[in-house]
Coordinates of C-alpha atoms in Angstrom, one line a residue:
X4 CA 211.0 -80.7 127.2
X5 CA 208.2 -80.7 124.9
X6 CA 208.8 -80.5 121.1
X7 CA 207.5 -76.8 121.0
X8 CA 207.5 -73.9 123.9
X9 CA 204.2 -72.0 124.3
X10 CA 203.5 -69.1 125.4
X11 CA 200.5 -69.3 127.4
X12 CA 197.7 -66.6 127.8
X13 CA 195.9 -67.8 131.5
X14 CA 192.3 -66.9 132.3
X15 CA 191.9 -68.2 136.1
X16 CA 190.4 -66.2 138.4
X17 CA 191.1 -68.3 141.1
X18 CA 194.8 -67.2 142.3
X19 CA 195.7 -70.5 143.8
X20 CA 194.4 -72.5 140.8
X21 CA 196.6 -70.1 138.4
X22 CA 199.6 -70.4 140.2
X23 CA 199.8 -74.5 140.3
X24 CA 198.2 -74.5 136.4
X25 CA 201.5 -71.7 135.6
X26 CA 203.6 -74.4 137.7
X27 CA 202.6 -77.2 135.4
X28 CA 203.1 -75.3 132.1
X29 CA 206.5 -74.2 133.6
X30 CA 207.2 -78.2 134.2
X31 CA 206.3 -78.7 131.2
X32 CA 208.7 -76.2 129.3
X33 CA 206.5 -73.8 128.5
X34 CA 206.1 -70.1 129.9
X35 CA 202.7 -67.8 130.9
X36 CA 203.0 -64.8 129.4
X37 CA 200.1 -63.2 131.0
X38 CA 197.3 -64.3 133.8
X39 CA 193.7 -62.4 133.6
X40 CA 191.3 -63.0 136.0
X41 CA 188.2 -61.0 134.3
X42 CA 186.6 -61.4 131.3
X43 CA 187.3 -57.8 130.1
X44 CA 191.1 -58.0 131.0
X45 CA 191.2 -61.7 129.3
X46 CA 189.5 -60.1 126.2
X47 CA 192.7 -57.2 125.6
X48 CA 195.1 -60.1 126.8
X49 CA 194.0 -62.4 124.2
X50 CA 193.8 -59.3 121.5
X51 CA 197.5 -57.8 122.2
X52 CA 199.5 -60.7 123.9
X53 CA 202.5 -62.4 122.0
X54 CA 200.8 -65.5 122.7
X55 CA 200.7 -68.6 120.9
X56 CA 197.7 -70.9 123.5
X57 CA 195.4 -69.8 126.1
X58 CA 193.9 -71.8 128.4
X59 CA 190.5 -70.6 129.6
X60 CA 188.3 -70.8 132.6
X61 CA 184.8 -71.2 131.4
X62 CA 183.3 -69.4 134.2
X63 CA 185.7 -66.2 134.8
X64 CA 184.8 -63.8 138.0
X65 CA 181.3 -64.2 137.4
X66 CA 181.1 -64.4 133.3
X67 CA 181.6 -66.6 130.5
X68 CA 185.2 -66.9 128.6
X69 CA 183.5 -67.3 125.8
X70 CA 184.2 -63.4 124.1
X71 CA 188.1 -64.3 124.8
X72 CA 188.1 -67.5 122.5
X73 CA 186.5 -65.4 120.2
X74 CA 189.3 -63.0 119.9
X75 CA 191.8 -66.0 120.1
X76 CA 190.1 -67.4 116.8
X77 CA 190.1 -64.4 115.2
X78 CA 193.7 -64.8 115.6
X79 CA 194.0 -67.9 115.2
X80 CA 195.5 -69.2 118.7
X81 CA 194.2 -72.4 120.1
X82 CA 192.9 -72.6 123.4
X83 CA 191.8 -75.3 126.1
X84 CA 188.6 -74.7 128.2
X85 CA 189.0 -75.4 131.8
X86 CA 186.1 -76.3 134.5
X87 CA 185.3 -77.7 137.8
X88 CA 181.7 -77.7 137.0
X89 CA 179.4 -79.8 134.3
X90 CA 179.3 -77.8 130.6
X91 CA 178.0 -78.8 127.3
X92 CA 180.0 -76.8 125.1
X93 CA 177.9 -75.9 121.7
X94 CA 179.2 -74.7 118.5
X95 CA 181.8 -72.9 117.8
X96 CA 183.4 -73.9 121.0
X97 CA 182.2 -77.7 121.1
X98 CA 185.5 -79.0 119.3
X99 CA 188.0 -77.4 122.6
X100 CA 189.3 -80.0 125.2
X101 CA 188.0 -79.4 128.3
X102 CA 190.4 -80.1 130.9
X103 CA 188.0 -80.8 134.1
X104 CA 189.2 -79.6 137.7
X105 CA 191.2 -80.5 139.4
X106 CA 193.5 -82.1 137.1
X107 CA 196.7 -83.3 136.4
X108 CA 200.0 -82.4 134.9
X109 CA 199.8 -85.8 132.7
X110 CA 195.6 -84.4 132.1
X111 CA 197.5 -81.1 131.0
X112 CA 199.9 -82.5 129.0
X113 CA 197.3 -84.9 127.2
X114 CA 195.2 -81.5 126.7
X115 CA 198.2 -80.1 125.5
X116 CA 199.0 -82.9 123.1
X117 CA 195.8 -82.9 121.3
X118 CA 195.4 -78.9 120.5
X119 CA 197.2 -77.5 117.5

């Protein structure tokens, strides 16, 4: 059980890849609190959600997650990137893991470990 439960804000839009990442968190003691598959429905997640850690596709149906981590910074709420594809991340965003597809539960956790 890890030292502190989040509650986790997912932005997959690949239903398979959500499920088994919800899976992991859940093995991990933590619980999703929402899934969002667009960018437009990640956005209001990540602006009303009780919600403490997101972790974000960077390529969501088609766009860029990049608006949601904005409204998670505005509030403060730490978030993971996560890809299967080759990014360069540049400022503000550089300083987020990026968890790389597919990956682990010991990646995950390691991600985990390392965000505030």
């Amino acid at each position: 059980m890890p030292d502190v439960m989040h509650r986790v804000l997912i932005a997959e839009d690949e239903d398979l890849i959500a499920l088994v990442l919800g899976e992991m968190l859940s093995d991990l003691g933590h619980r999703v609190v929402a899934v969002a598959e667009r960018v437009e429905e990640g956005v209001e997640l990540a602006r009303d959600a009780d919600i403490d850690l997101a972790i974000l596709d960077i390529n969501l149906d088609g766009g860029l997650s990049m608006p949601i981590a904005d409204v998670l910074t505005a509030r403060g709420i730490p978030y993971i990137f996560a890809t299967g594809g080759t990014v360069r991340l540049e400022a503000p965003y550089a300083s987020h893991f990026v968890l790389r597809k597919p990956f682990t539960q010991a990646a995950l956790r390691a991600a985990l470990e390392t965000t505030p």
